Tab-separated table of C-alpha atoms in Angstrom:
chain	number	residue	atom	x	y	z
A	1	MET	CA	-0.288	0.133	0.062
A	2	THR	CA	1.324	3.302	-0.997
A	3	SER	CA	1.620	6.406	0.712
A	4	SER	CA	-0.982	8.012	-1.180
A	5	GLN	CA	-3.599	4.724	-1.449
A	6	LYS	CA	-3.547	4.897	2.672
A	7	LYS	CA	-3.948	8.706	2.866
A	8	ILE	CA	-7.277	8.211	1.096
A	9	GLY	CA	-8.532	5.716	3.042
A	10	ILE	CA	-7.385	7.600	5.969
A	11	VAL	CA	-9.785	10.806	4.922
A	12	VAL	CA	-12.143	7.959	4.513
A	13	ILE	CA	-12.283	7.004	8.180
A	14	VAL	CA	-11.307	10.032	9.796
A	15	ALA	CA	-13.792	11.507	7.528
A	16	ILE	CA	-17.148	9.389	8.659
A	17	ILE	CA	-16.396	9.347	12.816
A	18	CYS	CA	-16.129	13.479	12.002
A	19	VAL	CA	-19.361	13.354	10.866
A	20	ALA	CA	-20.719	11.372	13.865
A	21	ALA	CA	-18.395	14.408	15.834
A	22	PHE	CA	-20.026	17.061	14.557
A	23	TYR	CA	-24.032	16.007	14.564
A	24	PHE	CA	-22.530	15.245	18.573
A	25	LEU	CA	-21.585	18.804	18.978
A	26	TYR	CA	-25.088	19.679	17.399
A	27	TRP	CA	-27.352	17.716	19.683
A	28	ILE	CA	-25.226	19.052	23.031
A	29	LYS	CA	-26.013	22.825	22.240
A	30	THR	CA	-30.316	21.946	21.853
A	31	PRO	CA	-32.803	22.960	24.855
A	32	THR	CA	-33.426	18.922	25.136
A	33	TYR	CA	-34.115	18.281	29.618
A	34	SER	CA	-32.210	15.198	29.516
A	35	LEU	CA	-29.222	17.288	28.388
A	36	GLY	CA	-29.573	20.097	30.102
A	37	LEU	CA	-26.289	20.408	32.343
A	38	VAL	CA	-24.203	19.503	29.074
A	39	ARG	CA	-26.027	22.682	27.084
A	40	GLU	CA	-26.036	24.842	30.000
A	41	ALA	CA	-21.688	23.339	30.198
A	42	VAL	CA	-21.889	24.700	26.143
A	43	GLN	CA	-23.535	27.466	26.866
A	44	LYS	CA	-21.060	28.708	29.527
A	45	HIS	CA	-17.851	27.494	28.935
A	46	ASP	CA	-17.714	25.835	31.168
A	47	ILE	CA	-14.901	22.777	30.081
A	48	GLU	CA	-15.008	21.249	34.012
A	49	MET	CA	-18.805	20.852	33.926
A	50	PHE	CA	-18.677	19.971	30.576
A	51	GLU	CA	-16.042	17.071	31.222
A	52	LYS	CA	-17.869	15.944	33.873
A	53	HIS	CA	-20.759	14.592	31.471
A	54	VAL	CA	-19.063	13.558	28.210
A	55	ASP	CA	-17.214	11.333	28.440
A	56	LEU	CA	-15.110	11.957	25.355
A	57	ASP	CA	-12.849	8.960	25.385
A	58	THR	CA	-14.887	6.400	25.271
A	59	LEU	CA	-17.495	8.275	22.857
A	60	TYR	CA	-14.670	8.520	20.296
A	61	THR	CA	-11.950	5.962	21.162
A	62	LYS	CA	-15.480	3.910	20.511
A	63	GLY	CA	-16.461	5.437	18.017
A	64	PHE	CA	-13.374	5.483	16.189
A	65	ASP	CA	-13.636	1.628	15.799
A	66	GLU	CA	-17.365	1.296	14.913
A	67	ALA	CA	-16.912	3.938	11.816
A	68	ILE	CA	-14.688	1.483	11.083
A	69	VAL	CA	-16.603	-1.143	10.739
A	70	ALA	CA	-19.752	1.262	9.206
A	71	VAL	CA	-16.697	2.389	6.446
A	72	ASN	CA	-16.275	-1.102	5.668
A	73	LYS	CA	-19.551	-1.872	4.903
A	74	ILE	CA	-20.047	1.402	2.603
A	75	GLN	CA	-17.128	0.514	0.909
A	76	GLY	CA	-18.628	-3.763	0.358
A	77	GLY	CA	-15.779	-4.787	2.525
A	78	THR	CA	-12.725	-3.225	1.677
A	79	VAL	CA	-11.369	-1.244	4.689
A	80	LEU	CA	-10.721	-4.510	6.207
A	81	SER	CA	-10.052	-7.563	4.021
A	82	ASN	CA	-6.161	-6.012	4.265
A	83	PRO	CA	-3.769	-6.687	7.468
A	84	LEU	CA	-1.426	-4.267	6.592
A	85	ALA	CA	-4.833	-1.372	6.397
A	86	ALA	CA	-6.463	-2.225	9.018
A	87	GLY	CA	-3.380	-2.045	11.198
A	88	PHE	CA	-2.329	0.708	9.960
A	89	ILE	CA	-5.320	1.671	11.303
A	90	GLN	CA	-5.182	1.180	14.398
A	91	VAL	CA	-1.859	3.228	15.055
A	92	LEU	CA	-4.060	5.909	13.591
A	93	LYS	CA	-6.773	5.568	16.325
A	94	PRO	CA	-4.990	7.820	19.112
A	95	THR	CA	-4.092	10.771	16.976
A	96	VAL	CA	-7.433	10.751	15.600
A	97	VAL	CA	-9.374	10.308	18.760
A	98	SER	CA	-7.289	13.272	20.407
A	99	ALA	CA	-7.398	15.474	17.798
A	100	LEU	CA	-11.754	15.246	18.189
A	101	LYS	CA	-11.051	15.493	21.704
A	102	ASP	CA	-9.351	18.509	20.982
A	103	LYS	CA	-11.423	19.981	18.761
A	104	THR	CA	-14.347	19.884	21.139
A	105	ILE	CA	-13.111	20.955	23.889
A	106	ALA	CA	-11.905	24.322	21.917
A	107	ALA	CA	-15.880	24.351	19.918
A	108	VAL	CA	-16.784	23.959	24.725
A	109	LYS	CA	-14.748	26.691	25.478
A	110	GLY	CA	-15.771	29.491	22.213
A	111	GLU	CA	-12.513	29.330	20.669
A	112	ALA	CA	-12.795	31.503	16.991
A	113	GLU	CA	-12.729	29.130	14.612
A	114	GLY	CA	-9.506	29.565	13.132
A	115	ASP	CA	-7.827	28.952	16.416
A	116	GLN	CA	-9.323	25.551	16.047
A	117	ASP	CA	-8.300	24.740	12.993
A	118	LYS	CA	-4.047	25.435	13.177
A	119	PRO	CA	-2.283	22.270	12.654
A	120	LYS	CA	-0.534	20.793	15.453
A	121	GLN	CA	2.803	18.512	15.721
A	122	GLN	CA	0.721	15.256	16.042
A	123	GLY	CA	-2.523	15.865	15.009
A	124	GLY	CA	-2.220	18.343	12.182
A	125	ASP	CA	-3.542	16.418	9.478
A	126	ALA	CA	-6.562	14.919	11.780
A	127	ASP	CA	-7.557	17.988	12.521
A	128	ASN	CA	-7.453	19.588	8.902
A	129	PHE	CA	-9.453	16.335	8.068
A	130	VAL	CA	-12.070	17.670	10.819
A	131	LYS	CA	-12.010	20.987	9.523
A	132	ARG	CA	-13.010	19.434	5.764
A	133	LEU	CA	-15.713	16.767	7.391
A	134	LYS	CA	-17.366	19.955	8.461
A	135	ALA	CA	-18.772	21.621	5.644
A	136	MET	CA	-18.927	17.581	4.067
A	137	SER	CA	-20.922	16.008	6.656
A	138	GLY	CA	-24.171	18.683	6.544
A	139	ILE	CA	-24.596	19.076	9.792
A	140	SER	CA	-25.689	22.899	9.109
A	141	ASN	CA	-28.347	21.196	6.807
A	142	SER	CA	-29.955	19.401	9.636
A	143	ALA	CA	-32.565	20.373	12.595
A	144	PHE	CA	-33.125	18.214	15.809
A	145	ASP	CA	-36.292	17.647	16.235
A	146	HIS	CA	-36.044	16.041	19.840
A	147	ALA	CA	-35.207	13.959	22.416
A	148	SER	CA	-36.360	11.664	25.430
A	149	VAL	CA	-34.971	8.622	27.410
A	150	ILE	CA	-35.900	5.374	25.701
A	151	SER	CA	-35.076	2.835	28.192
A	152	LYS	CA	-33.430	3.102	32.196
A	153	GLU	CA	-32.403	0.147	33.843
A	154	GLY	CA	-30.095	0.544	37.487
A	155	ASN	CA	-27.729	3.320	36.037
A	156	VAL	CA	-27.458	3.535	32.780
A	157	ALA	CA	-30.208	5.255	30.521
A	158	ILE	CA	-30.607	5.689	26.861
A	159	VAL	CA	-31.225	8.636	24.863
A	160	SER	CA	-32.720	9.160	22.467
A	161	ILE	CA	-31.402	11.520	18.960
A	162	LYS	CA	-33.552	12.813	16.535
A	163	LEU	CA	-32.911	14.908	13.875
A	164	HIS	CA	-33.893	16.492	10.175
A	165	ASN	CA	-31.677	16.493	7.685
A	166	GLN	CA	-32.980	18.761	5.291
A	167	LYS	CA	-30.474	17.537	2.585
A	168	VAL	CA	-32.171	13.926	2.553
A	169	ASP	CA	-35.328	15.407	4.262
A	170	LYS	CA	-35.289	12.408	6.805
A	171	ASP	CA	-35.188	11.400	9.622
A	172	PHE	CA	-31.823	10.218	11.616
A	173	GLU	CA	-32.246	8.598	14.786
A	174	LEU	CA	-29.314	8.842	17.736
A	175	LYS	CA	-28.585	6.242	20.383
A	176	VAL	CA	-26.861	7.918	23.540
A	177	LYS	CA	-25.928	5.705	26.557
A	178	MET	CA	-25.654	7.450	29.379
A	179	ALA	CA	-24.211	6.885	33.027
A	180	LYS	CA	-25.350	8.200	36.874
A	181	LEU	CA	-23.166	9.879	38.442
A	182	ASP	CA	-22.645	9.535	42.291
A	183	ASP	CA	-24.797	13.108	42.549
A	184	GLY	CA	-27.877	11.689	40.470
A	185	THR	CA	-26.791	13.453	37.457
A	186	TRP	CA	-25.717	11.708	34.009
A	187	LYS	CA	-22.771	11.752	32.074
A	188	VAL	CA	-22.585	10.748	27.643
A	189	LYS	CA	-20.938	7.192	27.647
A	190	GLU	CA	-21.234	5.810	23.550
A	191	ILE	CA	-22.978	6.096	20.802
A	192	THR	CA	-25.149	3.276	20.443
A	193	ASN	CA	-26.466	3.498	16.944
A	194	LEU	CA	-23.710	4.393	15.255
A	195	VAL	CA	-22.620	2.203	12.551
A	196	ASP	CA	-26.133	2.170	11.969
A	197	PHE	CA	-26.452	5.859	11.872
A	198	LEU	CA	-23.482	6.416	9.508
A	199	VAL	CA	-24.431	3.311	6.975
A	200	SER	CA	-28.069	4.680	7.393
A	201	ALA	CA	-27.005	8.073	6.635
A	202	ASP	CA	-24.911	6.839	3.347
A	203	LYS	CA	-26.845	5.083	1.885
A	204	ALA	CA	-30.117	8.457	2.109
A	205	GLU	CA	-27.325	10.581	0.432
A	206	LYS	CA	-26.646	7.999	-1.781
A	207	ASP	CA	-30.197	6.997	-2.895
A	208	LYS	CA	-31.638	10.916	-2.976
A	209	ILE	CA	-28.029	12.074	-5.270
A	210	GLU	CA	-30.032	9.047	-7.285
A	211	GLU	CA	-33.521	10.626	-7.229
A	212	LEU	CA	-32.189	13.918	-8.260
A	213	ASN	CA	-30.109	12.573	-11.632
A	214	LYS	CA	-32.576	10.666	-12.548
A	215	PRO	CA	-33.827	13.680	-15.345
A	216	ILE	CA	-30.905	14.462	-15.256
A	217	ARG	CA	-29.716	11.040	-16.642
A	218	GLU	CA	-32.689	11.180	-19.082
A	219	LYS	CA	-31.493	13.854	-20.635
A	220	LEU	CA	-28.114	12.656	-20.734
A	221	GLN	CA	-29.452	10.060	-22.802
A	222	SER	CA	-31.592	11.616	-24.931
A	223	THR	CA	-28.533	13.179	-25.974
A	224	ILE	CA	-25.887	10.715	-26.797
A	225	GLU	CA	-26.525	7.675	-27.432
A	226	VAL	CA	-23.859	5.056	-25.343
A	227	SER	CA	-24.063	0.751	-26.625
A	228	LYS	CA	-21.860	-1.508	-26.781
A	229	THR	CA	-19.426	-1.797	-23.771
A	230	THR	CA	-17.015	-3.671	-23.637
A	231	PHE	CA	-13.530	-4.351	-21.601
A	232	ASN	CA	-11.190	-6.992	-21.271
A	233	LEU	CA	-7.842	-7.193	-18.968
A	234	GLY	CA	-5.105	-6.687	-20.205
A	235	THR	CA	-0.640	-7.074	-19.038
A	236	ASP	CA	2.761	-6.604	-20.413
A	237	GLY	CA	3.786	-9.621	-19.823
A	238	ASN	CA	6.659	-8.963	-17.367
A	239	PRO	CA	6.533	-12.081	-14.571
A	240	TYR	CA	8.230	-10.061	-12.163
A	241	PHE	CA	6.061	-6.898	-11.721
A	242	PRO	CA	3.490	-6.981	-14.527
A	243	PHE	CA	1.223	-4.541	-15.358
A	244	PHE	CA	-2.734	-4.350	-15.589
A	245	GLN	CA	-5.180	-2.771	-16.557
A	246	LEU	CA	-9.003	-2.826	-18.042
A	247	ASN	CA	-9.010	-1.724	-21.551
A	248	CYS	CA	-12.868	-0.136	-22.098
A	249	SER	CA	-14.116	0.387	-25.399
A	250	THR	CA	-17.670	2.156	-26.107
A	251	THR	CA	-19.887	3.574	-29.236
A	252	LEU	CA	-20.818	7.015	-28.744
A	253	LYS	CA	-23.990	8.599	-30.561
A	254	ASN	CA	-24.437	12.150	-30.781
A	255	ILE	CA	-28.758	11.836	-31.147
A	256	SER	CA	-29.240	15.197	-29.995
A	257	SER	CA	-30.494	18.119	-32.403
A	258	GLN	CA	-27.550	20.067	-32.218
A	259	ASP	CA	-23.317	19.340	-32.134
A	260	ILE	CA	-22.053	18.307	-29.112
A	261	THR	CA	-18.442	20.341	-28.327
A	262	GLY	CA	-17.610	18.642	-25.073
A	263	TYR	CA	-18.737	15.227	-23.071
A	264	THR	CA	-17.610	13.348	-20.335
A	265	VAL	CA	-18.053	8.818	-19.599
A	266	ARG	CA	-18.054	7.563	-16.500
A	267	TYR	CA	-17.247	4.257	-16.235
A	268	CYS	CA	-18.166	1.972	-12.909
A	269	ILE	CA	-16.681	-1.241	-11.552
A	270	THR	CA	-19.384	-3.027	-9.815
A	271	GLY	CA	-18.733	-6.087	-8.077
A	272	GLN	CA	-21.383	-8.936	-7.232
A	273	ASN	CA	-22.584	-7.318	-4.416
A	274	GLY	CA	-23.336	-3.871	-6.265
A	275	TYR	CA	-20.972	-2.157	-4.689
A	276	THR	CA	-19.034	0.522	-6.830
A	277	TYR	CA	-15.404	-0.176	-6.436
A	278	LYS	CA	-13.981	2.346	-9.614
A	279	ASP	CA	-15.459	5.197	-10.232
A	280	VAL	CA	-13.449	7.465	-13.763
A	281	VAL	CA	-13.834	9.257	-16.282
A	282	GLN	CA	-12.598	9.904	-19.860
A	283	TYR	CA	-13.113	13.027	-21.195
A	284	GLY	CA	-14.386	13.520	-24.461
A	285	GLN	CA	-11.350	14.400	-27.426
A	286	LYS	CA	-13.229	15.571	-30.480
A	287	PRO	CA	-16.644	17.109	-31.066
A	288	LEU	CA	-19.434	14.802	-32.049
A	289	SER	CA	-21.320	16.007	-34.703
A	290	GLN	CA	-24.929	15.685	-35.456
A	291	ASN	CA	-25.218	12.280	-36.049
A	292	GLU	CA	-21.966	11.188	-35.687
A	293	GLU	CA	-20.774	7.744	-34.075
A	294	ILE	CA	-17.379	7.096	-32.031
A	295	THR	CA	-15.841	4.740	-29.939
A	296	MET	CA	-14.012	5.872	-27.165
A	297	HIS	CA	-11.151	3.941	-25.496
A	298	LYS	CA	-10.436	3.679	-21.752
A	299	SER	CA	-7.818	1.997	-20.207
A	300	ILE	CA	-7.754	1.982	-16.140
A	301	LYS	CA	-4.794	0.735	-14.869
A	302	LEU	CA	-4.823	-2.262	-11.347
A	303	ASN	CA	-2.197	-2.317	-9.057
A	304	GLU	CA	-1.882	-6.562	-8.088
A	305	PHE	CA	-0.857	-5.571	-3.969
A	306	ILE	CA	-3.986	-3.352	-3.747
A	307	ASP	CA	-6.683	-6.013	-1.942
A	308	VAL	CA	-9.549	-5.134	-4.016
A	309	ASP	CA	-7.749	-4.480	-7.595
A	310	ASN	CA	-6.238	-7.893	-7.650
A	311	LYS	CA	-9.746	-10.000	-6.615
A	312	ILE	CA	-10.250	-7.933	-10.081
A	313	ILE	CA	-7.356	-8.695	-11.772
A	314	LYS	CA	-7.685	-12.538	-10.713
A	315	HIS	CA	-11.761	-12.983	-10.802
A	316	PRO	CA	-12.840	-10.296	-13.806
A	317	SER	CA	-15.859	-12.305	-14.306
A	318	GLU	CA	-17.336	-11.636	-10.973
A	319	TYR	CA	-17.428	-7.360	-11.481
A	320	LYS	CA	-19.115	-5.558	-14.552
A	321	ILE	CA	-18.256	-2.642	-15.891
A	322	THR	CA	-20.898	0.197	-17.225
A	323	ALA	CA	-20.467	3.278	-18.853
A	324	GLU	CA	-22.907	6.364	-18.776
A	325	ILE	CA	-22.504	9.690	-20.245
A	326	ALA	CA	-21.886	12.366	-17.064
A	327	HIS	CA	-21.451	15.458	-18.682
A	328	ILE	CA	-22.325	17.405	-22.199
A	329	ARG	CA	-21.700	20.355	-23.353
A	330	LEU	CA	-23.629	21.504	-25.887
A	331	ALA	CA	-23.221	24.337	-29.092
A	332	ASP	CA	-25.298	26.483	-28.303
A	333	GLY	CA	-23.181	26.843	-24.598
A	334	THR	CA	-25.550	24.691	-22.734
A	335	THR	CA	-24.566	21.862	-20.572
A	336	THR	CA	-26.079	19.439	-18.532
A	337	THR	CA	-24.357	17.270	-15.498
A	338	LEU	CA	-25.014	14.383	-13.170
A	339	LEU	CA	-24.600	15.404	-9.675
A	340	ASN	CA	-21.209	13.866	-7.521
A	341	GLY	CA	-22.808	15.481	-4.343
A	342	LEU	CA	-25.956	16.872	-2.901
A	343	PRO	CA	-26.338	20.697	-3.021
A	344	ASP	CA	-26.754	22.400	0.096
A	345	SER	CA	-29.707	23.884	1.297
A	346	GLU	CA	-30.529	27.289	1.783
A	347	GLU	CA	-29.300	28.650	4.748
A	348	LYS	CA	-31.980	30.636	7.100
């Protein structure tokens, strides 16, 4: 696994746990009775009271582990299939947990966003991931609904936090485990349904993107016809360090009423479990006149030392490649593009 590949995996994992972190930072600021003391601590920037009622170590340490499980499910089991990658993730864990704690404490203290995001010797990268995730997580598009105690047995209670994500127009539930302290107050210990929450949130976003893309995709399909997509596995024959690639060919035809000056084809490699393992694009090299038909070629490089790539190399028949138009620009200057993410909701 190369350094860049490790960083990509780290970004994904830290991203997921940071989503949970920001949701947590959101709902602790809501006026709910069961979390009133935590709310008061945040309002007064009372870090001593906050740490009394929130166990950041348990919250983020356990949350990190569950986030990895969630990412593994989201990515079709690819995260934990490589022992080297799994081991590296655990080495990273203390740095990420420390960065999340620092970020949370800074927020409670009321420090400015710029002050929170100053790089640190050990946790700078993780801090930057947290900052990036604040924009990506959609937390500004979520609204608190209500909180309620759903179970209480002895010194342990489970509190349900309901959130409405305006981006996907869907409700989500966080279940928070709280422990009773000696003085009768309660302390937040962990999020008990973090895996299900993150997997559900990811699916909801993907489903929403597909919903929004449906009319866009229909418009693209009425402009360029895609047919005869084929692929084969190629190699340079080197017996020691062979080079592998998937050679793809796709036939395109302009079926619109005007010339097309720009277009992009999106290739997806999908496994039998339905998960898309690779998603690459190829830009058109020449304009397409009305009724013109061409064959586009794309080579997708594979690295046998990457677990997923190696599986594709050894069992290509277990995977399929689909091609679709992702973007077009017509002669009159109009463009149509598939969405890669959800547009932000308008700020109130």
